[in-house]
mmCIF file of C-alpha atoms and ligand atoms in Angstrom:
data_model
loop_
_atom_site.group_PDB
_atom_site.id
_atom_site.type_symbol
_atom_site.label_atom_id
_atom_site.label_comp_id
_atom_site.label_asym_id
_atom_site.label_seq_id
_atom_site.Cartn_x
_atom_site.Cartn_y
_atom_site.Cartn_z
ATOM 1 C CA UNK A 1 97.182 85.373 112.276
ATOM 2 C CA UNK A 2 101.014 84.359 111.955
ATOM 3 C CA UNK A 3 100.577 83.681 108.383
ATOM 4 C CA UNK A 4 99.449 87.247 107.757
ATOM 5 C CA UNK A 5 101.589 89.141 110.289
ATOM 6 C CA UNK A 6 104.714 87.503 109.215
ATOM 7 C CA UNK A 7 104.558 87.628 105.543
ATOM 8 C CA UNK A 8 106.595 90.810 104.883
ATOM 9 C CA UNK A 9 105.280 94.187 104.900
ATOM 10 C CA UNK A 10 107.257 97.799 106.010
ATOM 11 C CA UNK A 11 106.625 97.917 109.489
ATOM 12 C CA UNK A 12 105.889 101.115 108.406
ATOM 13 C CA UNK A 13 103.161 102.195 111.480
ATOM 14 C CA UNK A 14 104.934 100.272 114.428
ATOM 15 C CA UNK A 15 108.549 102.263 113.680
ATOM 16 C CA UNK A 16 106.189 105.421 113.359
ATOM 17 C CA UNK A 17 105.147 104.747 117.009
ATOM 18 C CA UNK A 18 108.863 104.291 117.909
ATOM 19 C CA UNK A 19 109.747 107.840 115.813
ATOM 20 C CA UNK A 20 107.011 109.366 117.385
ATOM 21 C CA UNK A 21 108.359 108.328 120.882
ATOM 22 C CA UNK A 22 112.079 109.306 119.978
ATOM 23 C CA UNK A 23 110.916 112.931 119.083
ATOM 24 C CA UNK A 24 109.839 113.850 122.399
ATOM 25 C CA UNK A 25 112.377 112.260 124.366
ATOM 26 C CA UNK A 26 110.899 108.604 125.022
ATOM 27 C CA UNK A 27 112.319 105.569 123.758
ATOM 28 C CA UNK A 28 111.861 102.090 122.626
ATOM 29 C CA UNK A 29 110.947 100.045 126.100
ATOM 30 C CA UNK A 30 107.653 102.657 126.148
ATOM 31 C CA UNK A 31 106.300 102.197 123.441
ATOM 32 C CA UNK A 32 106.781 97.742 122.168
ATOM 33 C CA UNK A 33 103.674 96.529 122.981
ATOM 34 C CA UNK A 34 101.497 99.755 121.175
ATOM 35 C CA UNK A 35 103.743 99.609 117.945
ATOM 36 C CA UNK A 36 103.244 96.115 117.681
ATOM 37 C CA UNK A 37 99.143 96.654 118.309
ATOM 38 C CA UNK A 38 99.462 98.816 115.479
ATOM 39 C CA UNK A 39 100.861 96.000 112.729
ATOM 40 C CA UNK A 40 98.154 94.175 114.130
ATOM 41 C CA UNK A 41 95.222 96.729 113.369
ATOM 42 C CA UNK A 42 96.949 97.095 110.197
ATOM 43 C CA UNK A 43 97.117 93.300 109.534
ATOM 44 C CA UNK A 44 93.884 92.926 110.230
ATOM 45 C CA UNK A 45 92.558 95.599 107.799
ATOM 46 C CA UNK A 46 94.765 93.996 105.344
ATOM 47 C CA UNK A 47 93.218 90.685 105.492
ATOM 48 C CA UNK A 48 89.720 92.221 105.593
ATOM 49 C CA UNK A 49 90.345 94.179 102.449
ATOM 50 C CA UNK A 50 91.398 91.000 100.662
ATOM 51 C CA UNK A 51 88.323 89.356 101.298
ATOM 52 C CA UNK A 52 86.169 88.426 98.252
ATOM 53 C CA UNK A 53 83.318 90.419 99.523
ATOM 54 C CA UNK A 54 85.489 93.677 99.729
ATOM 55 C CA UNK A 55 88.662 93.873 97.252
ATOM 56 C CA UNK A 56 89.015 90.264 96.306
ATOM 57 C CA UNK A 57 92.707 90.058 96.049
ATOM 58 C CA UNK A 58 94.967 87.195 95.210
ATOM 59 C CA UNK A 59 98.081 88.127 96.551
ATOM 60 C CA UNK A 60 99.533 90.278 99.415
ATOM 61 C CA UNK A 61 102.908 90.804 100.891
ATOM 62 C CA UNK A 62 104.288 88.550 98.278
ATOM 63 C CA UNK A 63 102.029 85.223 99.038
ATOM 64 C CA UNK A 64 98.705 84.119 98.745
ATOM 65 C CA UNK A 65 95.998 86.191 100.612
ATOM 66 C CA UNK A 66 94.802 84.671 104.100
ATOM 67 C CA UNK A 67 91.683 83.595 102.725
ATOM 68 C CA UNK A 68 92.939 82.061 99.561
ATOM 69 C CA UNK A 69 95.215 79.683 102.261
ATOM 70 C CA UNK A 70 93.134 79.067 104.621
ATOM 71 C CA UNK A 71 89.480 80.268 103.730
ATOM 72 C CA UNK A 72 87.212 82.810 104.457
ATOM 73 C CA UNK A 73 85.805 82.075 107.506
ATOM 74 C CA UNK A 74 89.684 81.850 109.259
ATOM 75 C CA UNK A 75 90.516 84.786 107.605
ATOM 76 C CA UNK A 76 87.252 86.502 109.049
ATOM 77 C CA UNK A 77 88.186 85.078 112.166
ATOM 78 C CA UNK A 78 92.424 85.683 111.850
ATOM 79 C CA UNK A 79 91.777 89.906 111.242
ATOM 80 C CA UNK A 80 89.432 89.908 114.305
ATOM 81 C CA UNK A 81 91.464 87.843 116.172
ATOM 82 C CA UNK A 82 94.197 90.498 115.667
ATOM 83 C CA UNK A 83 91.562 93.009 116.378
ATOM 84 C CA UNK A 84 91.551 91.999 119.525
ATOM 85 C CA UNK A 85 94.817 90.954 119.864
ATOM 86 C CA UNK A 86 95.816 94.897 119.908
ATOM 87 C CA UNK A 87 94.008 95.993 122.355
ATOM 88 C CA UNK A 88 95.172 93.565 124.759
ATOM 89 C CA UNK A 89 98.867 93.971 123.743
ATOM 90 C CA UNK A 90 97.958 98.005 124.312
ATOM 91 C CA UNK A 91 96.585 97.337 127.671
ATOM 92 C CA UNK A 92 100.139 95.878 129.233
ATOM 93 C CA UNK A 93 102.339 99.255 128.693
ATOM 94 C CA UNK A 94 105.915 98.791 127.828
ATOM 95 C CA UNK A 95 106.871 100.877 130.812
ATOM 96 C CA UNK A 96 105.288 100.184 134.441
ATOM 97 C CA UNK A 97 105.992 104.257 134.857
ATOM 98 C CA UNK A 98 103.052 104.760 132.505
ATOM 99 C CA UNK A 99 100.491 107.108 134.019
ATOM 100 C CA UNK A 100 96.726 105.099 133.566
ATOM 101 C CA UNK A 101 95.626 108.827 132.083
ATOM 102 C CA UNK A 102 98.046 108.435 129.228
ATOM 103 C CA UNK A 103 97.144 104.344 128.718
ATOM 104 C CA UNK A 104 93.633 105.577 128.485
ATOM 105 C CA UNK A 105 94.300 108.407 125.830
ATOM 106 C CA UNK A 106 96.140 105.877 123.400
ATOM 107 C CA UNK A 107 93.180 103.449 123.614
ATOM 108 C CA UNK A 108 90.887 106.283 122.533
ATOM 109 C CA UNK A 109 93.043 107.306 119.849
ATOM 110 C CA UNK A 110 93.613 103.843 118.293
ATOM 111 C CA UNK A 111 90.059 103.342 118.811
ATOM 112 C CA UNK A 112 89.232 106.231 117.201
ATOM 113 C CA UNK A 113 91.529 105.561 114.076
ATOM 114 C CA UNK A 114 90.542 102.456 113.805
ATOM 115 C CA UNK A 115 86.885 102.781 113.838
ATOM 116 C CA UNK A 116 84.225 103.960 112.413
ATOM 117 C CA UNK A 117 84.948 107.731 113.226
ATOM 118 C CA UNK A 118 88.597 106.284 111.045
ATOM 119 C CA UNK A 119 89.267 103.101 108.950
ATOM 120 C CA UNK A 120 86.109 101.765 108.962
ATOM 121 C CA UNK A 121 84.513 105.020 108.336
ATOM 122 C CA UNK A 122 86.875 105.281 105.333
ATOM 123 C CA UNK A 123 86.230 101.976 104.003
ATOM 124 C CA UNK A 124 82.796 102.346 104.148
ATOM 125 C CA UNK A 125 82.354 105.506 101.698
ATOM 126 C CA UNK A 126 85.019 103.498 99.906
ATOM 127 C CA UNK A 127 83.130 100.909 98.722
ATOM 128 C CA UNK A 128 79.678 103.053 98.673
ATOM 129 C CA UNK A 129 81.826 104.864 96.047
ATOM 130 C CA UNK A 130 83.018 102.292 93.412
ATOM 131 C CA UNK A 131 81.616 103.043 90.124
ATOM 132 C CA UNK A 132 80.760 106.438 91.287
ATOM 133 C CA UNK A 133 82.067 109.947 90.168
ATOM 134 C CA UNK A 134 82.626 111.183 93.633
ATOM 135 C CA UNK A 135 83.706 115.378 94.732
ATOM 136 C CA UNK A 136 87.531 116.174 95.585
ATOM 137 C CA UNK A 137 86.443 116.068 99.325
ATOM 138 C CA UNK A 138 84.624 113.171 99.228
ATOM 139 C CA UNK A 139 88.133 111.627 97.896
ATOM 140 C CA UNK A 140 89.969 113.368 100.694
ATOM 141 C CA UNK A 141 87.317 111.960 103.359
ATOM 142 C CA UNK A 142 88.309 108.605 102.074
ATOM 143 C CA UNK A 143 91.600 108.946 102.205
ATOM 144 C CA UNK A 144 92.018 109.989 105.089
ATOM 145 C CA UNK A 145 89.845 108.120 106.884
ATOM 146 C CA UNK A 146 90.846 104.868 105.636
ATOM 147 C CA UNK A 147 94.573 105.086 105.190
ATOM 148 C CA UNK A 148 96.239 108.563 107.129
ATOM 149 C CA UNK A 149 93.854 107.931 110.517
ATOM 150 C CA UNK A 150 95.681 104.798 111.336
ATOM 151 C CA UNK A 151 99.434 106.731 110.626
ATOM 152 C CA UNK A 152 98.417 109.688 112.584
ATOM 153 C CA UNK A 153 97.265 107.611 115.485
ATOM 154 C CA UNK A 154 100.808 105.806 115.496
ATOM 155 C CA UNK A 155 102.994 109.409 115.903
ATOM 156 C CA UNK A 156 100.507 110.413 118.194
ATOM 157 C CA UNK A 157 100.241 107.321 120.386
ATOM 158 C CA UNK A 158 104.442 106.814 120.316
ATOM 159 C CA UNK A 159 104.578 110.578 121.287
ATOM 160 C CA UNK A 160 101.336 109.993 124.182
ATOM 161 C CA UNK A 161 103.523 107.364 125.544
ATOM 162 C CA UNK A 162 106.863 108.819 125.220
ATOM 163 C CA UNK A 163 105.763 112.061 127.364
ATOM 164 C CA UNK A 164 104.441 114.502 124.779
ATOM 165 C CA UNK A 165 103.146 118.121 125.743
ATOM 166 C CA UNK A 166 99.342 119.155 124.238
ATOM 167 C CA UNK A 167 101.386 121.032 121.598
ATOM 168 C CA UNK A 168 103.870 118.771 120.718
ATOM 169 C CA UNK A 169 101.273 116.112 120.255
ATOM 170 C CA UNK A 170 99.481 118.376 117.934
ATOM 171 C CA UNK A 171 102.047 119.403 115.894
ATOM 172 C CA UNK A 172 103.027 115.758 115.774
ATOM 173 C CA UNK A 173 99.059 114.881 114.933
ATOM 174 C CA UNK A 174 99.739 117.577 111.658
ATOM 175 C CA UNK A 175 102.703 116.241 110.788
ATOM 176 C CA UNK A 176 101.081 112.363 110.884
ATOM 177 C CA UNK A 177 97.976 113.063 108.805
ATOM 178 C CA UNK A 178 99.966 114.639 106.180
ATOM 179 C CA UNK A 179 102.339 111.862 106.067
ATOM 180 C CA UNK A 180 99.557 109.965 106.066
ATOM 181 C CA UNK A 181 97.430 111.445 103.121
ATOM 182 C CA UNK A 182 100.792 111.769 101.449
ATOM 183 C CA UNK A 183 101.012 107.527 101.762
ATOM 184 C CA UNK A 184 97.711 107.056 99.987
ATOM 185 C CA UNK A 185 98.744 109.144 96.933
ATOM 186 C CA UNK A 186 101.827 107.326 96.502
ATOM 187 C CA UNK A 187 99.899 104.199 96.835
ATOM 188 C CA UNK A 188 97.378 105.086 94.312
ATOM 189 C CA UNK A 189 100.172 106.520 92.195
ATOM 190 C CA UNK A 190 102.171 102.990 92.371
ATOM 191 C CA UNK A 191 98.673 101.130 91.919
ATOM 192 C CA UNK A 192 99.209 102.722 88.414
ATOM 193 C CA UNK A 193 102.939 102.353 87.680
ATOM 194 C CA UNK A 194 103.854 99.512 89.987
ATOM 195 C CA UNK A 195 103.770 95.462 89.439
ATOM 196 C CA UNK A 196 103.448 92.644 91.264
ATOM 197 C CA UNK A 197 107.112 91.614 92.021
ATOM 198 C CA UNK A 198 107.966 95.258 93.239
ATOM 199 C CA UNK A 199 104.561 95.687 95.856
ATOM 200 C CA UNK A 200 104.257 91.999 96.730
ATOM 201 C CA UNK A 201 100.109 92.430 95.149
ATOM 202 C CA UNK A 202 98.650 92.707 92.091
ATOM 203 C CA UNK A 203 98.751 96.041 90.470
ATOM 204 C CA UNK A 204 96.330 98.023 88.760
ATOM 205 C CA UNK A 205 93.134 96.819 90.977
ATOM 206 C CA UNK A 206 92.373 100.398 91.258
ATOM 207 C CA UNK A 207 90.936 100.378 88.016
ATOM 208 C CA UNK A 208 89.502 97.582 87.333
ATOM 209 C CA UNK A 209 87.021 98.173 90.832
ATOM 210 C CA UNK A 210 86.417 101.531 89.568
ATOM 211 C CA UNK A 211 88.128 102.846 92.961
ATOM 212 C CA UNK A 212 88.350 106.051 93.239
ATOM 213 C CA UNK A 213 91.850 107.426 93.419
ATOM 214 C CA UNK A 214 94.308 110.384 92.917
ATOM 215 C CA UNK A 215 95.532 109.812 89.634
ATOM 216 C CA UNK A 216 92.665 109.151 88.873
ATOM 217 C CA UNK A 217 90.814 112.455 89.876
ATOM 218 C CA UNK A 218 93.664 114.666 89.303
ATOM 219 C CA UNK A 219 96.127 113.408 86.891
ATOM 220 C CA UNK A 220 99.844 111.351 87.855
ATOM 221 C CA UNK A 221 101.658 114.764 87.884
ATOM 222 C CA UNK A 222 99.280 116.251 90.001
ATOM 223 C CA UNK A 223 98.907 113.586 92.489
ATOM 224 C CA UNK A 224 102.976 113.642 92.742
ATOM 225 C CA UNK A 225 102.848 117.269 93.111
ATOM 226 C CA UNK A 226 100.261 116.393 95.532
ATOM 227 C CA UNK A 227 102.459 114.186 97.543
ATOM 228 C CA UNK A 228 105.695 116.079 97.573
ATOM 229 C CA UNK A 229 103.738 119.078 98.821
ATOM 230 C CA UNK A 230 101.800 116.722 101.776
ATOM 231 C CA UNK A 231 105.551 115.185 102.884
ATOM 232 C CA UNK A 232 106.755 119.274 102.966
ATOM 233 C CA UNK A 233 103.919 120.385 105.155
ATOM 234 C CA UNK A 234 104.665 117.241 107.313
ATOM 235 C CA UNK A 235 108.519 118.106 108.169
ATOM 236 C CA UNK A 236 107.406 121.932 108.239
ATOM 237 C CA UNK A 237 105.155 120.616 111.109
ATOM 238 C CA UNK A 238 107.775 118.629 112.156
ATOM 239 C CA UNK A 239 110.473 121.752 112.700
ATOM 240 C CA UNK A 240 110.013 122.489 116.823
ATOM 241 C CA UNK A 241 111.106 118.767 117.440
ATOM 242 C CA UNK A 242 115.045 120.017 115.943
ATOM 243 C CA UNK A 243 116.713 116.325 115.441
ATOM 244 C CA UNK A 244 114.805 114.171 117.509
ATOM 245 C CA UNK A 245 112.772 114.404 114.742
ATOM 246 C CA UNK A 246 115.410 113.031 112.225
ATOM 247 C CA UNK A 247 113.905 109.776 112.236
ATOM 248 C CA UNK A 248 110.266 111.062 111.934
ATOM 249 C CA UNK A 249 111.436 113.019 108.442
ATOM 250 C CA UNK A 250 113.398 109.775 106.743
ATOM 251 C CA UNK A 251 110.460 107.806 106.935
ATOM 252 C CA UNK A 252 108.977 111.086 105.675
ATOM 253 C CA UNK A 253 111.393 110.868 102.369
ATOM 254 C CA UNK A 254 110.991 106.984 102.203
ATOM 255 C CA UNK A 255 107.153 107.126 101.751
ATOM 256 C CA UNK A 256 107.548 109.270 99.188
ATOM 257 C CA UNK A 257 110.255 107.549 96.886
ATOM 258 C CA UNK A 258 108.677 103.965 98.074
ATOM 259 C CA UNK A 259 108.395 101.153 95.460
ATOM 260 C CA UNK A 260 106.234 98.601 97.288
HETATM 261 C C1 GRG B 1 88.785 96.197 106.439
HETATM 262 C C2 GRG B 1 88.000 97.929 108.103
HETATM 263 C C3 GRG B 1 88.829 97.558 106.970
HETATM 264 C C4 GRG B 1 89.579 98.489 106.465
HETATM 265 C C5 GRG B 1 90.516 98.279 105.405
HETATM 266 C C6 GRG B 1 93.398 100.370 105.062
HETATM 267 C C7 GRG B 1 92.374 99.492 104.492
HETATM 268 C C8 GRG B 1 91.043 99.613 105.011
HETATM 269 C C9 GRG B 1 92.628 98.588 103.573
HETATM 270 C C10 GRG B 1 93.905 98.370 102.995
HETATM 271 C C11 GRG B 1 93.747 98.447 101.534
HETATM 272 C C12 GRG B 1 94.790 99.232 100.952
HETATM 273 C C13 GRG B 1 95.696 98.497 100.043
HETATM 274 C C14 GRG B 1 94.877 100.516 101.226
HETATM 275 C C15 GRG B 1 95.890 101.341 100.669
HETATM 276 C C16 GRG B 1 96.864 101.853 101.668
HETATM 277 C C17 GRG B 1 97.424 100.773 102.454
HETATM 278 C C18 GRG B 1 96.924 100.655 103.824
HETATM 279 C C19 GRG B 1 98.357 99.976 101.906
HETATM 280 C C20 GRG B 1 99.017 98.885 102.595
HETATM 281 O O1 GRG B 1 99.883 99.374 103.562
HETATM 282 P P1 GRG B 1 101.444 99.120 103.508
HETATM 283 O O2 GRG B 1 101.965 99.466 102.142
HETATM 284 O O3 GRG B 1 101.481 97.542 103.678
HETATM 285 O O4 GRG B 1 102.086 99.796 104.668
HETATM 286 P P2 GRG B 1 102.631 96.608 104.295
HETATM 287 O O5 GRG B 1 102.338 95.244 103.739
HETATM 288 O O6 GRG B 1 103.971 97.143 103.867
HETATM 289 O O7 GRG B 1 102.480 96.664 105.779
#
C-alpha cells in the first residue's frame, strides 16, 4: 500500500478536495482525512488497472507496477486494502464541528463515484469495449464514469465538508465533471503524444488494447478542442464562487497543459 501511495503521482484529487473546501469558505483542518481517502480510492484503482487481468502495465508513477514488485495476489490485496483504508480515514472528520448529516452525504458520494453507479461502472463498459467500435455516448459513459466521477466527487465532498449551500454544491458538481471529462481527453491525448520519462508509464497502451479513446474517435484536434471547451464550461460554472475559486481554476489550466 506504501509502495503504491508513495511513488509519485499529482495529488491531483486530494488538493481538489482542499480547492473545493477553500471556495466556499472552509479550509484545510476540514477536509485532511477525506482528501487523503481520495488518493487512496485513486491508488487503489491504479493498482487494479495495472493488473495483468485488466491493463497489464509495467510501469506506473515512474517504478515498477505493485504487482510486478510484489505479485498479484498483494497487489489484489494492497488496492483493497486502500479500499478500505478510505472509508475509515472518511469516517474520523477533520473537524469535530462536522454535522453527522454532512459525514453521511460524503460517504454516499464517494461511494457513489467509486462504485459501480461510477469507476467501476466505467471500467466495466471499458473493458466490455476493447476491440469494439463503440457510439460517441457510449465513449462519454466511459469516460465519465471511470475517470470524471471520482474528480467530481472530490469538489463536491471538499465543498460538503467545507459548508456548501445545495447550489453552490451543484454548480461546484458542473464545474467537477467537466474538469473531469476534460482530464480524460488530455490523458488519452498524451497516451498518443506522451513517453515514458514525461508520464512515469508506458505510452501508447491505448492502442495497442484497442481502448477506446478521444483521439481516437474524433481526431487530436478535435479532442483538444474538446478539452479546452470542457476546462471553459468548468470556470464558467465556476464564476458565483468570485476568487475563492482561484485555486479551483489553476488546477483547471494545469490539467489542461499537463505533461504527465
Ligand atoms: C480498477 C475499479 C477500477 C477502476 C480503474 C480510473 C481507472 C479505473 C483506472 C486508471 C486507468 C487510467 C490510466 C485511467 C486514465 C485516467 C487516470 C485515472 C489517470 C491516472 O491519474 P493521474 O494522472 O495519476 O491523476 P497520478 O499518478 O498523477 O495520481
Amino acid at each position: 500500500m506504501r509502495y503504491s501511495v508513495f511513488a509519485g503521482g499529482k495529488r491531483l484529487r486530494p488538493i481538489l478536495v482542499i480547492a473545493g473546501a477553500e471556495a466556499v469558505g472552509g479550509g484545510l483542518t476540514d477536509v485532511m482525512p477525506t482528501a487523503c481517502a481520495l488518493e487512496c480510492i485513486h491508488t487503489y484503482s491504479l493498482i487494479h488497472d495495472d493488473l495483468p487481468a485488466m491493463d497489464d502495465d509495467d510501469f506506473r508513477r515512474g517504478h515498477p507496477t505493485n504487482h510486478k514488485v510484489y505479485g498479484e495476489a498483494i497487489a489484489i490485496l494492497a488496492g483493497d486494502g486502500l479500499l478500505t483504508l478510505a472509508f475509515r480515514l472518511i469516517a474520523e472528520p477533520g473537524s469535530p464541528a462536522t454535522p453527522p448529516g454532512v459525514l453521511r452525504a460524503v460517504l454516499a458520494e464517494i461511494a457513489d463515484a467509486a462504485g459501480t453507479l461510477g469507476m467501476v461502472g466505467g471500467q466495466v463498459v471499458d473493458i466490455e469495449s476493447e476491440g469494439r467500435q463503440i457510439s460517441a455516448e457510449t465513449l462519454e459513459y466511459i469516460h465519465t464514469h471511470k475517470t470524471a466521477a471520482l474528480i467530481r466527487a472530490s469538489l463536491r465532498s471538499g465543498a460538503l465538508l467545507g459548508g456548501a449551500t445545495g447550489q453552490q454544491l451543484d454548480a461546484i458538481g458542473v464545474a467537477g465533471g467537466r474538469l473531469g471529462l476534460a482530464f480524460q481527453v488530455v490523458d488519452d491525448i498524451l497516451d498518443v503524444e506522451g513517453n515514458l520519462d514525461e508520464l512515469g508509464k508506458t505510452a501508447g497502451s491505448d492502442q495497442r488494447k484497442q481502448k477506446a479513446t478521444y483521439p481516437d474517435h474524433h481526431g487530436l484536434e478535435a479532442a483538444r478542442v474538446m478539452a479546452r471547451t470542457l476546462i471553459h464550461e468548468a470556470k464558467s460554472a465556476l464564476a458565483p464562487f468570485g476568487p475563492a475559486a482561484d485555486p479551483i481554476r489553476a488546477l483547471a489550466d494545469f490539467v489542461f497543459e499537463r505533461r504527465s
